[in-house]
Coordinates of C-alpha atoms and ligand atoms in Angstrom, one line a residue:
M28 CA 105.2 116.7 124.0
I29 CA 107.5 119.4 122.9
V30 CA 108.0 122.6 124.9
H31 CA 108.7 125.5 122.6
R32 CA 111.2 127.9 124.0
S33 CA 110.7 130.7 121.4
T34 CA 107.2 131.4 122.7
D35 CA 106.5 133.8 125.5
E36 CA 106.7 131.9 128.7
R37 CA 103.3 133.2 130.0
D38 CA 101.4 131.9 127.0
R39 CA 102.7 128.4 126.9
A40 CA 100.8 125.5 128.4
W41 CA 101.1 121.7 127.9
W42 CA 97.4 121.5 127.0
K43 CA 97.9 124.0 124.2
E44 CA 100.7 121.9 122.7
A45 CA 98.8 118.6 123.2
V46 CA 96.8 116.6 120.7
V47 CA 93.8 115.0 122.3
Y48 CA 92.1 111.7 121.3
Q49 CA 88.6 111.1 122.3
I50 CA 87.6 107.5 123.2
Y51 CA 84.0 106.4 123.3
P52 CA 84.7 103.2 125.3
W53 CA 81.5 101.5 124.3
S54 CA 82.7 101.2 120.8
F55 CA 86.5 101.3 120.9
N56 CA 87.7 97.8 121.7
D57 CA 86.1 94.9 123.4
S58 CA 88.5 92.6 125.3
R59 CA 85.9 90.3 126.8
G60 CA 83.7 89.3 123.9
D61 CA 80.5 90.7 125.4
G62 CA 80.0 93.1 122.4
I63 CA 80.8 96.2 124.5
G64 CA 84.1 97.9 124.6
D65 CA 85.9 98.1 127.9
L66 CA 88.9 99.5 129.8
P67 CA 91.2 96.5 129.3
G68 CA 90.3 96.9 125.6
V69 CA 91.5 100.5 125.7
R70 CA 94.7 99.4 127.4
E71 CA 95.4 97.0 124.5
K72 CA 95.4 100.1 122.2
V73 CA 97.6 102.5 124.1
D74 CA 100.6 101.7 121.9
Y75 CA 98.4 102.4 118.9
L76 CA 97.6 105.8 120.3
H77 CA 101.2 106.5 121.2
D78 CA 102.3 105.5 117.7
L79 CA 99.8 107.9 116.2
G80 CA 101.3 110.7 118.3
V81 CA 98.4 111.4 120.8
D82 CA 99.3 113.2 124.0
V83 CA 96.0 113.2 125.9
V84 CA 93.2 110.7 126.0
W85 CA 89.7 111.9 126.8
L86 CA 87.4 109.1 128.0
T87 CA 83.7 109.7 127.7
P88 CA 82.0 108.7 131.0
V89 CA 83.0 105.4 132.4
Y90 CA 81.2 105.7 135.7
D91 CA 78.6 103.4 137.1
S92 CA 75.3 104.2 135.3
P93 CA 72.0 102.7 134.3
K94 CA 73.1 103.6 130.7
V95 CA 70.0 105.5 129.6
D96 CA 72.3 108.0 127.9
N97 CA 75.3 105.7 127.6
G98 CA 76.8 106.9 130.8
Y99 CA 76.0 110.6 130.8
D100 CA 73.5 109.5 133.4
I101 CA 75.8 108.9 136.4
R102 CA 74.7 106.7 139.3
D103 CA 78.0 106.8 141.2
Y104 CA 80.8 109.2 140.4
R105 CA 83.4 107.1 142.2
A106 CA 82.7 103.8 140.6
I107 CA 83.3 102.3 137.2
L108 CA 80.5 100.8 135.0
P109 CA 81.0 97.0 135.5
E110 CA 80.8 96.4 131.7
F111 CA 83.9 98.6 131.4
G112 CA 85.8 97.1 134.3
G113 CA 86.7 98.4 137.7
L114 CA 88.7 101.2 139.3
D115 CA 91.8 98.9 139.1
D116 CA 91.4 98.9 135.3
L117 CA 91.2 102.6 135.3
H118 CA 94.3 102.9 137.4
A119 CA 96.1 100.5 135.1
L120 CA 95.1 102.5 132.1
L121 CA 96.3 105.7 133.7
S122 CA 99.7 104.1 134.5
D123 CA 100.0 102.8 130.9
L124 CA 99.4 106.3 129.6
H125 CA 101.6 108.0 132.1
D126 CA 104.4 105.5 131.4
R127 CA 104.4 106.7 127.8
G128 CA 104.3 110.4 128.7
M129 CA 100.6 110.6 127.9
K130 CA 97.7 112.0 130.0
L131 CA 94.1 111.1 130.7
I132 CA 91.1 113.4 131.1
M133 CA 87.8 112.2 132.4
D134 CA 84.4 113.3 131.2
L135 CA 82.3 114.7 134.1
A136 CA 78.6 115.3 133.8
V137 CA 77.5 117.4 136.7
N138 CA 74.6 119.4 135.3
H139 CA 72.5 116.3 136.1
T140 CA 72.8 112.8 137.6
S141 CA 71.0 109.6 136.9
D142 CA 67.7 109.2 138.6
E143 CA 69.3 106.2 140.2
H144 CA 72.0 108.3 141.9
E145 CA 71.6 108.0 145.7
W146 CA 71.0 111.8 146.0
F147 CA 68.0 111.6 143.7
R148 CA 66.6 108.4 145.2
A149 CA 66.6 110.2 148.5
A150 CA 65.3 113.5 147.1
R151 CA 62.2 111.9 145.6
K152 CA 61.3 110.1 148.9
S153 CA 59.6 113.2 150.4
R154 CA 59.4 116.9 150.0
D155 CA 61.3 117.3 153.3
N156 CA 64.1 114.9 152.6
P157 CA 67.5 116.5 153.2
Y158 CA 68.5 115.8 149.6
R159 CA 65.3 117.3 148.1
D160 CA 67.1 120.5 147.4
Y161 CA 69.8 118.8 145.5
Y162 CA 67.5 118.9 142.5
I163 CA 65.1 121.4 140.9
W164 CA 61.5 120.9 142.0
H165 CA 58.5 123.0 141.1
P166 CA 54.9 122.7 142.1
G167 CA 52.4 122.1 139.3
E168 CA 49.3 120.1 138.3
P169 CA 49.8 116.9 136.3
G170 CA 49.8 117.7 132.6
E171 CA 50.6 121.4 133.3
P172 CA 54.4 121.7 133.5
P173 CA 55.8 124.8 135.2
N174 CA 57.0 126.3 131.9
N175 CA 57.5 125.5 128.2
W176 CA 61.2 124.5 128.4
E177 CA 62.1 121.5 126.3
S178 CA 64.4 118.6 126.9
H179 CA 67.3 118.5 124.4
F180 CA 66.0 115.0 123.5
G181 CA 62.5 116.3 122.7
G182 CA 59.4 116.9 124.8
S183 CA 59.0 118.8 128.1
A184 CA 62.0 119.4 130.3
W185 CA 59.7 118.7 133.3
E186 CA 58.7 115.4 134.7
Y187 CA 55.8 115.0 137.2
D188 CA 56.8 113.0 140.2
Q189 CA 53.6 111.1 141.4
R190 CA 54.8 110.3 144.9
T191 CA 55.6 113.8 146.0
G192 CA 53.3 115.7 143.6
E193 CA 55.8 118.1 142.1
Y194 CA 57.7 118.4 138.9
Y195 CA 61.5 118.1 138.6
L196 CA 63.6 119.6 135.8
H197 CA 65.6 117.6 133.3
L198 CA 67.2 119.4 130.4
Y199 CA 68.0 115.9 128.9
H200 CA 66.3 112.6 129.5
H201 CA 63.7 112.4 132.3
R202 CA 66.0 109.9 133.9
Q203 CA 68.7 112.6 134.1
P204 CA 67.4 115.1 136.7
D205 CA 69.2 118.4 136.8
L206 CA 71.2 119.2 139.9
N207 CA 70.4 122.4 141.8
W208 CA 73.6 124.3 141.7
A209 CA 72.1 127.1 143.7
N210 CA 72.4 124.8 146.7
P211 CA 75.9 125.2 148.2
D212 CA 75.9 121.6 149.4
V213 CA 75.5 120.5 145.8
R214 CA 78.5 122.6 144.8
E215 CA 80.6 121.3 147.6
S216 CA 79.7 117.7 146.8
I217 CA 80.7 118.2 143.2
Y218 CA 84.0 119.9 144.1
E219 CA 84.8 117.0 146.3
I220 CA 84.2 114.6 143.5
M221 CA 86.5 116.6 141.2
R222 CA 89.2 116.7 143.9
W223 CA 88.8 113.0 144.4
W224 CA 89.5 112.2 140.8
L225 CA 92.4 114.6 140.5
E226 CA 93.9 113.0 143.6
E227 CA 93.5 109.6 141.9
G228 CA 96.0 111.0 139.4
I229 CA 93.9 112.0 136.4
D230 CA 95.0 115.0 134.4
G231 CA 91.9 117.0 133.9
F232 CA 88.2 117.1 132.9
R233 CA 85.9 117.5 129.9
L234 CA 82.9 119.1 131.6
D235 CA 79.6 118.1 130.1
V236 CA 77.1 121.0 129.2
I237 CA 78.8 123.1 131.9
N238 CA 77.3 126.4 130.8
L239 CA 73.8 125.2 131.7
L240 CA 74.3 124.9 135.4
S241 CA 72.5 128.1 136.5
K242 CA 68.8 128.4 136.0
P243 CA 66.8 131.6 136.7
R244 CA 64.6 131.0 139.7
E245 CA 61.5 132.6 138.0
F246 CA 61.6 129.9 135.3
P247 CA 60.4 132.2 132.5
D248 CA 58.9 130.6 129.4
G249 CA 61.3 130.3 126.4
D250 CA 60.8 131.3 122.8
P251 CA 58.7 128.4 121.4
D252 CA 60.1 128.9 117.9
S253 CA 63.7 128.2 118.9
D254 CA 65.3 124.9 118.3
W255 CA 65.6 124.2 122.0
T256 CA 62.8 126.1 123.9
G257 CA 64.1 127.8 127.0
V258 CA 67.8 127.7 125.9
K259 CA 68.3 131.5 126.2
H260 CA 67.4 131.2 129.9
F261 CA 69.5 128.4 131.0
V262 CA 72.7 129.0 128.9
D263 CA 74.9 131.2 131.0
G264 CA 72.2 131.6 133.6
P265 CA 72.4 134.3 136.3
R266 CA 74.9 132.7 138.6
I267 CA 77.1 130.8 136.1
H268 CA 80.2 133.0 136.8
D269 CA 79.9 132.3 140.5
Y270 CA 79.8 128.6 140.0
F271 CA 82.7 128.7 137.6
R272 CA 84.7 130.8 140.0
G273 CA 83.9 128.3 142.7
M274 CA 85.2 125.4 140.7
R275 CA 88.4 127.4 140.0
T276 CA 89.2 128.5 143.5
E277 CA 88.0 125.3 145.2
V278 CA 89.5 122.8 142.7
F279 CA 91.3 123.8 139.5
D280 CA 93.7 126.4 141.0
H281 CA 95.2 123.6 143.1
Y282 CA 96.1 121.2 140.2
D283 CA 97.9 121.4 136.9
A284 CA 94.8 120.0 135.3
M285 CA 93.4 120.6 131.8
T286 CA 89.8 121.7 131.8
V287 CA 87.6 121.9 128.7
G288 CA 84.0 122.8 129.0
E289 CA 81.3 121.6 126.6
M290 CA 79.1 124.7 126.1
P291 CA 76.0 124.5 123.9
E292 CA 75.1 127.7 122.2
L293 CA 78.4 129.3 123.1
T294 CA 79.2 132.6 121.5
V295 CA 82.6 134.2 121.1
E296 CA 81.7 136.9 123.5
S297 CA 80.8 134.5 126.3
A298 CA 83.7 132.2 125.5
R299 CA 86.1 135.1 126.2
K300 CA 84.7 135.3 129.7
H301 CA 84.8 131.6 130.4
V302 CA 88.3 130.8 129.0
G303 CA 90.1 134.1 128.9
E304 CA 92.8 135.0 131.4
D305 CA 90.1 135.6 134.1
G306 CA 88.0 132.6 133.0
A307 CA 87.7 129.5 135.0
L308 CA 88.4 127.0 132.3
D309 CA 91.2 126.4 129.8
M310 CA 89.1 125.8 126.8
A311 CA 85.5 125.4 125.7
F312 CA 83.8 123.5 122.9
Q313 CA 81.6 125.7 120.7
F314 CA 79.2 124.2 118.1
E315 CA 78.7 126.9 115.5
H316 CA 80.6 125.1 112.7
V317 CA 78.7 121.8 113.3
Q318 CA 75.4 123.6 113.1
L319 CA 76.0 124.9 109.6
D320 CA 74.2 122.0 108.1
Y321 CA 71.1 122.4 110.2
G322 CA 67.9 123.0 108.1
E323 CA 65.2 125.5 108.7
A324 CA 63.5 123.2 111.2
G325 CA 66.7 122.8 113.2
R326 CA 68.9 119.9 114.0
W327 CA 66.4 117.3 112.8
D328 CA 66.4 118.8 109.3
I329 CA 69.2 118.8 106.8
G330 CA 70.4 122.2 105.5
E331 CA 72.9 123.3 102.9
W332 CA 76.2 124.8 104.1
T333 CA 78.7 126.8 102.1
V334 CA 82.4 127.2 102.2
P335 CA 82.2 131.0 102.9
E336 CA 80.0 130.2 105.9
F337 CA 82.4 127.5 107.1
R338 CA 85.4 129.8 106.7
E339 CA 83.5 132.7 108.4
V340 CA 82.8 130.7 111.6
F341 CA 86.3 129.4 112.0
T342 CA 87.7 132.9 111.3
R343 CA 85.4 134.5 113.8
W344 CA 86.5 132.1 116.5
Q345 CA 90.2 132.3 115.6
E346 CA 90.0 136.1 115.7
G347 CA 87.7 136.2 118.7
L348 CA 90.0 134.1 120.9
A349 CA 93.2 135.6 119.7
G350 CA 95.2 137.1 122.6
D351 CA 94.5 135.3 125.9
G352 CA 91.8 132.9 124.7
W353 CA 92.4 129.5 123.2
N354 CA 90.3 127.4 120.8
T355 CA 89.3 123.8 120.8
L356 CA 89.6 122.4 117.3
F357 CA 87.2 119.5 116.5
L358 CA 85.1 118.2 113.7
N359 CA 83.8 115.0 115.3
N360 CA 82.7 113.7 118.6
H361 CA 80.3 111.1 120.0
D362 CA 77.3 113.4 119.4
Q363 CA 78.1 114.4 115.8
P364 CA 77.8 112.6 112.5
R365 CA 81.1 111.8 110.8
S366 CA 82.8 114.9 109.5
V367 CA 83.9 113.4 106.2
S368 CA 80.2 112.7 105.4
R369 CA 79.2 116.2 106.2
F370 CA 82.0 118.6 105.2
G371 CA 83.9 116.3 102.8
D372 CA 83.0 113.6 100.3
D373 CA 82.7 110.1 101.8
D374 CA 82.7 108.5 98.4
R375 CA 85.0 109.5 95.5
Y376 CA 87.2 111.9 97.5
R377 CA 86.9 110.2 100.9
A378 CA 90.7 110.1 101.6
E379 CA 91.4 113.5 100.1
S380 CA 88.7 115.2 101.9
A381 CA 89.4 113.4 105.2
K382 CA 93.0 114.6 104.9
L383 CA 91.9 118.2 104.1
L384 CA 89.7 118.3 107.2
A385 CA 92.6 116.9 109.2
T386 CA 94.8 119.7 107.8
L387 CA 92.4 122.3 109.1
L388 CA 92.3 120.6 112.5
F389 CA 96.1 120.7 113.0
T390 CA 96.9 124.1 111.5
L391 CA 94.4 126.4 113.2
R392 CA 95.3 128.0 116.5
G393 CA 94.0 125.8 119.3
T394 CA 94.1 122.3 120.7
P395 CA 93.1 119.6 118.2
F396 CA 90.7 116.9 119.3
I397 CA 90.6 113.7 117.2
Y398 CA 87.6 111.4 117.7
Q399 CA 88.1 107.7 117.4
G400 CA 88.0 106.5 113.8
E401 CA 88.4 110.0 112.4
E402 CA 92.1 109.1 111.8
I403 CA 91.1 106.5 109.3
G404 CA 88.4 108.5 107.7
M405 CA 85.4 106.6 109.1
T406 CA 82.1 107.6 107.6
N407 CA 78.4 107.8 108.5
A408 CA 76.7 104.5 108.5
P409 CA 73.3 103.4 107.1
F410 CA 70.5 103.2 109.7
D411 CA 67.9 101.6 107.4
R412 CA 66.1 99.8 110.2
I413 CA 64.5 101.5 113.2
E414 CA 65.6 98.6 115.4
D415 CA 69.3 99.4 114.7
I416 CA 69.0 102.8 116.4
R417 CA 70.6 102.7 119.9
D418 CA 70.8 106.4 120.7
V419 CA 68.2 107.7 123.1
D420 CA 68.2 111.1 121.5
T421 CA 67.6 109.7 118.0
R422 CA 64.9 107.3 119.3
Q423 CA 63.0 110.0 121.0
H424 CA 63.2 112.3 118.0
V425 CA 62.1 109.6 115.6
D426 CA 59.0 109.1 117.7
L427 CA 58.3 112.8 117.8
L428 CA 58.9 113.3 114.1
M429 CA 56.7 110.4 113.2
A430 CA 53.9 111.8 115.4
E431 CA 54.3 115.4 114.3
R432 CA 54.5 114.6 110.6
G433 CA 52.0 111.8 110.6
I434 CA 54.6 109.3 109.3
D435 CA 53.9 105.6 110.0
D436 CA 56.8 104.2 108.0
Y437 CA 60.3 104.7 109.4
A438 CA 61.7 104.4 105.8
E439 CA 60.7 108.0 105.3
L440 CA 63.0 109.1 108.1
S441 CA 65.9 106.7 107.5
D442 CA 67.9 109.2 105.3
L443 CA 67.6 111.9 107.9
V444 CA 68.6 109.5 110.7
S445 CA 71.5 108.1 108.7
Y446 CA 72.7 111.6 108.2
R447 CA 72.1 113.1 111.6
S448 CA 72.0 110.5 114.3
R449 CA 74.7 110.4 117.0
D450 CA 74.8 106.6 116.3
N451 CA 76.9 107.5 113.3
A452 CA 79.8 108.3 115.6
R453 CA 79.1 105.3 117.8
T454 CA 79.5 102.4 115.4
P455 CA 82.4 100.3 116.4
M456 CA 86.0 101.3 115.7
Q457 CA 87.1 99.6 112.5
W458 CA 90.3 97.8 113.4
S459 CA 90.5 95.2 110.6
D460 CA 88.5 93.4 108.0
D461 CA 87.9 90.5 110.5
R462 CA 84.4 89.8 111.6
A463 CA 82.8 92.8 113.5
A464 CA 85.7 94.9 112.2
G465 CA 88.0 93.3 114.8
F466 CA 86.2 95.2 117.5
T467 CA 84.7 92.2 119.4
D468 CA 84.5 88.4 119.3
G469 CA 80.9 88.7 120.3
D470 CA 77.9 90.5 118.9
P471 CA 78.5 94.2 118.9
W472 CA 76.0 96.3 120.9
I473 CA 75.5 98.5 117.8
T474 CA 75.8 97.7 114.1
V475 CA 79.2 97.8 112.5
N476 CA 79.5 100.1 109.5
P477 CA 79.5 97.7 106.5
N478 CA 82.4 99.6 104.9
Y479 CA 84.8 98.1 107.5
T480 CA 86.2 95.7 105.0
E481 CA 87.5 98.7 103.0
I482 CA 88.1 101.2 105.8
N483 CA 90.0 99.8 108.8
V484 CA 93.2 100.5 110.8
E485 CA 95.1 97.5 109.5
R486 CA 94.7 98.6 106.0
E487 CA 95.4 102.2 106.7
R488 CA 98.6 101.5 108.6
A489 CA 99.8 99.3 105.7
D490 CA 99.4 102.1 103.2
P491 CA 101.9 104.9 103.5
D492 CA 99.5 107.3 101.6
S493 CA 96.6 106.6 103.9
V494 CA 94.5 109.0 106.0
W495 CA 96.1 107.4 109.1
H496 CA 99.6 108.2 108.0
Y497 CA 98.6 111.7 107.1
Y498 CA 97.3 112.3 110.6
R499 CA 100.5 111.0 112.0
E500 CA 102.5 113.3 109.8
L501 CA 100.4 116.3 110.7
I502 CA 100.9 115.6 114.4
T503 CA 104.6 115.4 113.9
L504 CA 104.6 118.6 111.9
R505 CA 102.6 120.4 114.5
D506 CA 105.1 119.3 117.2
R507 CA 108.0 120.5 115.1
E508 CA 106.5 123.8 114.0
P509 CA 105.6 126.2 116.9
V510 CA 104.1 128.5 114.3
L511 CA 101.3 126.0 113.8
I512 CA 100.6 126.0 117.6
Y513 CA 101.1 129.5 118.7
G514 CA 101.2 131.5 115.5
D515 CA 98.7 134.3 114.9
Y516 CA 95.9 133.6 112.4
E517 CA 95.0 135.7 109.4
L518 CA 92.5 134.8 106.8
V519 CA 93.9 135.3 103.2
S520 CA 91.0 134.1 101.1
P521 CA 88.1 136.2 102.3
D522 CA 86.2 136.1 99.0
H523 CA 86.9 132.8 97.3
D524 CA 84.0 130.5 96.6
T525 CA 85.7 127.3 97.7
V526 CA 89.2 128.0 99.0
F527 CA 89.8 128.5 102.7
A528 CA 93.4 129.9 103.1
Y529 CA 95.1 131.4 106.0
R530 CA 98.4 132.5 107.3
R531 CA 100.0 131.7 110.7
T532 CA 102.8 133.9 111.9
L533 CA 105.1 133.5 114.9
D534 CA 108.1 135.8 115.2
D535 CA 109.8 135.4 111.8
R536 CA 108.3 132.1 110.9
R537 CA 105.2 131.9 108.7
A538 CA 102.9 129.2 107.4
L539 CA 100.4 129.4 104.6
V540 CA 97.5 126.9 104.6
A541 CA 95.4 126.5 101.5
L542 CA 92.4 124.2 101.5
N543 CA 90.1 123.7 98.5
V544 CA 86.9 122.5 100.1
A545 CA 85.2 121.3 96.9
P546 CA 85.2 118.4 94.4
E547 CA 86.4 120.7 91.6
T548 CA 89.8 122.2 90.9
A549 CA 90.2 125.8 92.0
T550 CA 92.8 128.5 91.4
F551 CA 93.9 130.8 94.1
R552 CA 96.4 133.6 94.3
P553 CA 97.9 133.9 97.8
P554 CA 99.1 137.2 99.1
G555 CA 102.3 138.5 97.5
D556 CA 105.0 137.2 99.7
A557 CA 103.4 133.8 100.2
P558 CA 105.5 130.8 99.4
T559 CA 104.1 128.6 96.6
D560 CA 107.3 126.8 95.7
D561 CA 107.2 123.0 96.3
A562 CA 110.5 123.4 98.2
D563 CA 108.5 125.2 100.9
L564 CA 105.7 122.6 101.1
L565 CA 105.5 121.3 104.6
I566 CA 102.7 118.9 103.9
G567 CA 100.0 118.2 101.3
N568 CA 97.3 115.6 100.7
Y569 CA 98.2 114.8 97.1
P570 CA 101.4 113.3 95.9
A571 CA 103.8 116.1 95.0
D572 CA 104.5 114.9 91.5
G573 CA 101.1 115.5 89.8
S574 CA 97.4 114.9 90.4
E575 CA 95.5 111.7 90.0
D576 CA 94.7 112.7 86.4
G577 CA 98.3 113.8 85.7
A578 CA 97.6 117.5 85.8
P579 CA 100.6 119.5 86.9
V580 CA 100.6 121.0 90.4
D581 CA 101.4 124.6 90.5
D582 CA 100.5 126.3 87.2
G583 CA 97.3 128.2 87.3
P584 CA 95.9 130.1 84.4
G585 CA 98.6 131.4 82.1
N586 CA 101.2 129.4 84.1
D587 CA 101.4 132.3 86.6
P588 CA 103.8 131.0 89.3
G589 CA 102.0 133.1 91.9
V590 CA 98.8 131.2 91.4
L591 CA 98.0 127.9 93.1
S592 CA 95.9 125.4 91.2
L593 CA 94.3 123.2 93.8
R594 CA 92.8 119.9 92.9
P595 CA 89.6 118.5 94.4
Y596 CA 89.8 118.7 98.2
E597 CA 93.5 119.5 97.9
A598 CA 95.2 120.8 101.1
R599 CA 98.7 122.3 101.2
V600 CA 100.7 123.8 104.0
Y601 CA 103.7 126.0 103.1
G602 CA 106.4 127.2 105.5
L603 CA 108.5 130.4 105.1
Ligands
NOJ705 C1 76.4 116.2 126.1 C2 77.0 114.9 125.8 O1 78.1 115.0 124.9 C3 75.9 114.0 125.3 O2 76.4 112.8 124.7 C4 74.9 113.9 126.4 O3 73.8 113.2 125.8 C5 74.4 115.2 126.9 N1 75.5 116.1 127.1 C6 73.8 115.0 128.3 O4 74.7 114.6 129.2

């Protein structure tokens, strides 16, 4: 990690300069042959990550869990899921990373626990159990939940508990009861867990759905027409700032830890409060750009997105968090379909568009997050058979959609699922063209994307023009060019149909990024003083000597040297 001396001391931070790599351990690398990835498997790939240039690894939950939501249902915050290994494996991984100057952040889900967590098992024993108030209970008759709030996975957010005759709240699966953050004992228990992990030596947290912690006590009904009924009431609920402040003063202020909050429905305005100078967290994940392809009926509907909308969302966030805020930059994670299949072209221009998206990721102002497999341009996978679906969210929604729409043949939904399902991100990492993509010697817990014979790490590393090498070059470039990390952002293509171009400026260094987000050639005239000479090209995703069809590079209409002619999905970064 490079520390840039030219930037104002107050603004610099290691987590701003870092490149983060997200590992979904289930699907990363299986060292034991049981078909499930594990921590020793991650250790085998630490050098791979180091070679790529990664600074920080984010592990999605590895805690002990009944695995209803692949570990986001935590049974014991201080133990490791046996399938993944033990605490000793986690410590060994941490040492491997630290030895190479890398860091590790853990994923902490504290909006809810598993229903098998000892707190919930106690809480549901009786209404007067001391742990009862660790969760959110509400009186009500069976079949008449306290309000109309929905679970993110579909259906009511309330589950009736037979034994004690009350409902409990679960914003996700009914086996993920929501913790009652209004109870100071809950808060102290969670702070203790956070401190415990930081004392174990980890370097920070990704905090799961952390803006949902506070719920209004009156439990008002939500708007039934919204994509997630009730969301307006439980996003940034009445006491959220108190809870964040508590985390900060009780925990984060005492460690040099990186904190990034996952925040559904986050707006720029609210992000400024959570991550600005007075905010509790360093960064937050927002989701506006990955909702552009939602249809009229929401997430489980496919909509059209346009380049101007795409550009507008990124620009709004870049401008909105200029100053003391800081963006997270991501296009993929374990909940999202593969970006090259959504915002690029996963067929003819797969490599070009994957590289274009990577260029965006590493040249905007913020911390880039790579999701496993993104660095080789992994694509969505076909889910033609209902029995291949593993994700609880997809399964529940398929059931609901079939019931709602009166469908009895899954084939009618398979295109939608193959486009939208979180399983697209969860197919095994494609290491080689060996059986099961080199992920496991056993039977993988989820299907391998059949394109692994073409798209795999071994092949990508052997080809100097590959997506993988382009990621590595971009990481090196960002490390070398402080303007790409700290520079101010300015949009310079506000009206173009397909070109997203911006300038970054830091002191007397400038960079111009031009991205043609389309399968056709486009011309674009950058602002007057912008560099367009090949000598100033810092990186581009086409060979510099001509296009695939032999067209020259820089002569737009009338051979005007001030006009860039950008080939399909061409990306260029100039420095001046
Ligand atoms: C967000 C996580 O990213 C997702 O995978 C999980 O299902 C929900 N939060 C519930 O924890």
